Amino acid sequence: MLVKAYNIKKKFDDVNVLEDISLEVKEGEVVSIIGPSGSGKSTLLRCLTQLERVDSGKIEIDGKVMVDTKDGKTVYADTNTLHEIQLKVGLVFQNFNLFPHYSVLKNIIDPQIVVLKRSKDEATKIAMELLYKMNLADKSHAYPCELSGGQQQRIAIARALALNPKILFFDEPTSALDPELTGEILKVIKNLAKEKMTMVIVTHEMAFAKEVSDRVIFMDKGFIVEQGTPQEIFGNSVNQRTKEFLSQMNSYNQFY
Amino acid sequence: MKIDNIPIDLILKNMFAATGTVLKIFFLTILFSVPLGFLVALARRSRFKIISLPTRIYQLIFRGTPLMLQLFFFMYGPFYIFGKGFERFTACIVAFVINYAAYFGEIFRGGIAAIPKGQYEAAKVLGYSRLQTFMRIILPQVVKNVIPATGNEFMTLVKDTALAQVISVSEIFDVASKAGSKYFSAIPVMIAALFYLVMNTAVEFAFKLIEKKFDYYKI
């Protein structure tokens, strides 16, 4: 298991955002997390990528314990371990978060040089290979502001991949894009799935989740309501709440 | 050379001499108040109230009282309190630096606050340390953010040097107003206006240039 998370709880002020979440992700697995807004999907990703601290629970990534709760006490690992774990995960944001003052190439090589201490030549070589893969080699000297949302998101994916993460998290990677650009990102993710990249994707693209995932998790109100293969969830879910949500998403998609 | 019975060449000579003082005040104030303002901004952002609150009070006092009064304070205050004070020009620089750092603090604080949270988060997930994030990702963008407001302050500073005369530091306006009353003429003051305008034109050009240098990207 690459990711093991047990009994994760997280509160913001007095609102329980994650009630009691347990989740395991195998190497090479593609997991989609779906659910209504406010169900805690993004918060879960943010806890797994260390952008938020959990209130209690245990998280282990690639055999390293990030946080554990014993006798009611929640303890995070030391700074070095946390940094090592950080390097094993990548995160792709909804609004890309590229560094606007760096060129496309610098966005991808700077973390490699600064964080992994790679040489500039090596980092550039890796960056250019990724840019070719993303079909953006001709944009290496452009600045993020000169690119479309879809292009920016592909750069963000390349930037994350350049650090060779064991697992890549996506937080609604297409929500800021129009439908035409959504397609190019989904294609990239599909290709990564073919290469057996381990991925956890929070998404509202039901058709895509159905197509690309090995497993789909439906979350609501801070709980995992149901999980299973895409066929189980989209085909014949027995859960009332899941059915409601999916039928709402269907009518929404038909309407627009 | 005389116009209107005034020895223009003599006045000009005195004014050029005073320009040296003005430039000295200007550059020394920038040299110290910009880095100090930066520290003020960081102190204001501190999550420890014991650091942020006194900083805020300092800013309130020095932005809330006249610079002229502060010049008097640093010139004569130490004599009253310690029986020993600054030399005239030093007192002038201290007052300007402490006053301008309060304003720069606010400008830089705004510049830092304007950086989206996502930039910090992206850097953290990529494995940058907090210092690396600040130096490589945040600071360069802050510099771009604060260029226009900083240019404003620089131009104000050029004009504010005229206040140094209240503690008898002889600068351009001091020379001009003395000559004005001596010869009973407005011409020296008009010439002083030209001096300030020329200096601020240089400041304006410099900032236009810096702005252009940072124009290669948009946030």
PDB file of N, CA and C in Angstrom, chain B residues 59 80 108 110 149 175-176 179 207 209:
ATOM      1  N   GLN B  59       4.125  52.271  14.017  1.00  0.00           N
ATOM      2  CA  GLN B  59       3.675  52.810  12.727  1.00  0.00           C
ATOM      3  C   GLN B  59       2.615  53.889  12.920  1.00  0.00           C
ATOM      4  N   TYR B  80      16.987  66.405  26.203  1.00  0.00           N
ATOM      5  CA  TYR B  80      16.142  66.502  27.394  1.00  0.00           C
ATOM      6  C   TYR B  80      16.178  65.215  28.205  1.00  0.00           C
ATOM      7  N   PHE B 108       5.081  47.352   1.929  1.00  0.00           N
ATOM      8  CA  PHE B 108       5.596  45.993   1.724  1.00  0.00           C
ATOM      9  C   PHE B 108       4.646  44.957   2.304  1.00  0.00           C
ATOM     10  N   GLY B 110       1.439  45.172   2.378  1.00  0.00           N
ATOM     11  CA  GLY B 110       0.399  44.996   1.360  1.00  0.00           C
ATOM     12  C   GLY B 110       0.897  44.159   0.202  1.00  0.00           C
ATOM     13  N   ALA B 149       3.762  52.028  -5.610  1.00  0.00           N
ATOM     14  CA  ALA B 149       3.618  52.699  -4.318  1.00  0.00           C
ATOM     15  C   ALA B 149       4.967  53.185  -3.793  1.00  0.00           C
ATOM     16  N   VAL B 175      17.703  77.572   1.497  1.00  0.00           N
ATOM     17  CA  VAL B 175      18.461  78.569   0.730  1.00  0.00           C
ATOM     18  C   VAL B 175      17.503  79.501  -0.013  1.00  0.00           C
ATOM     19  N   ALA B 176      16.483  78.885  -0.653  1.00  0.00           N
ATOM     20  CA  ALA B 176      15.560  79.663  -1.471  1.00  0.00           C
ATOM     21  C   ALA B 176      14.746  80.640  -0.628  1.00  0.00           C
ATOM     22  N   ALA B 179      16.923  83.488   0.672  1.00  0.00           N
ATOM     23  CA  ALA B 179      17.223  84.437  -0.410  1.00  0.00           C
ATOM     24  C   ALA B 179      15.973  85.232  -0.763  1.00  0.00           C
ATOM     25  N   PHE B 207      11.750  54.875 -12.079  1.00  0.00           N
ATOM     26  CA  PHE B 207      10.695  53.911 -11.744  1.00  0.00           C
ATOM     27  C   PHE B 207       9.988  53.377 -12.975  1.00  0.00           C
ATOM     28  N   LEU B 209      11.462  52.833 -15.671  1.00  0.00           N
ATOM     29  CA  LEU B 209      12.417  51.840 -16.168  1.00  0.00           C
ATOM     30  C   LEU B 209      12.311  50.523 -15.386  1.00  0.00           C
TER      31      LEU B 209
END
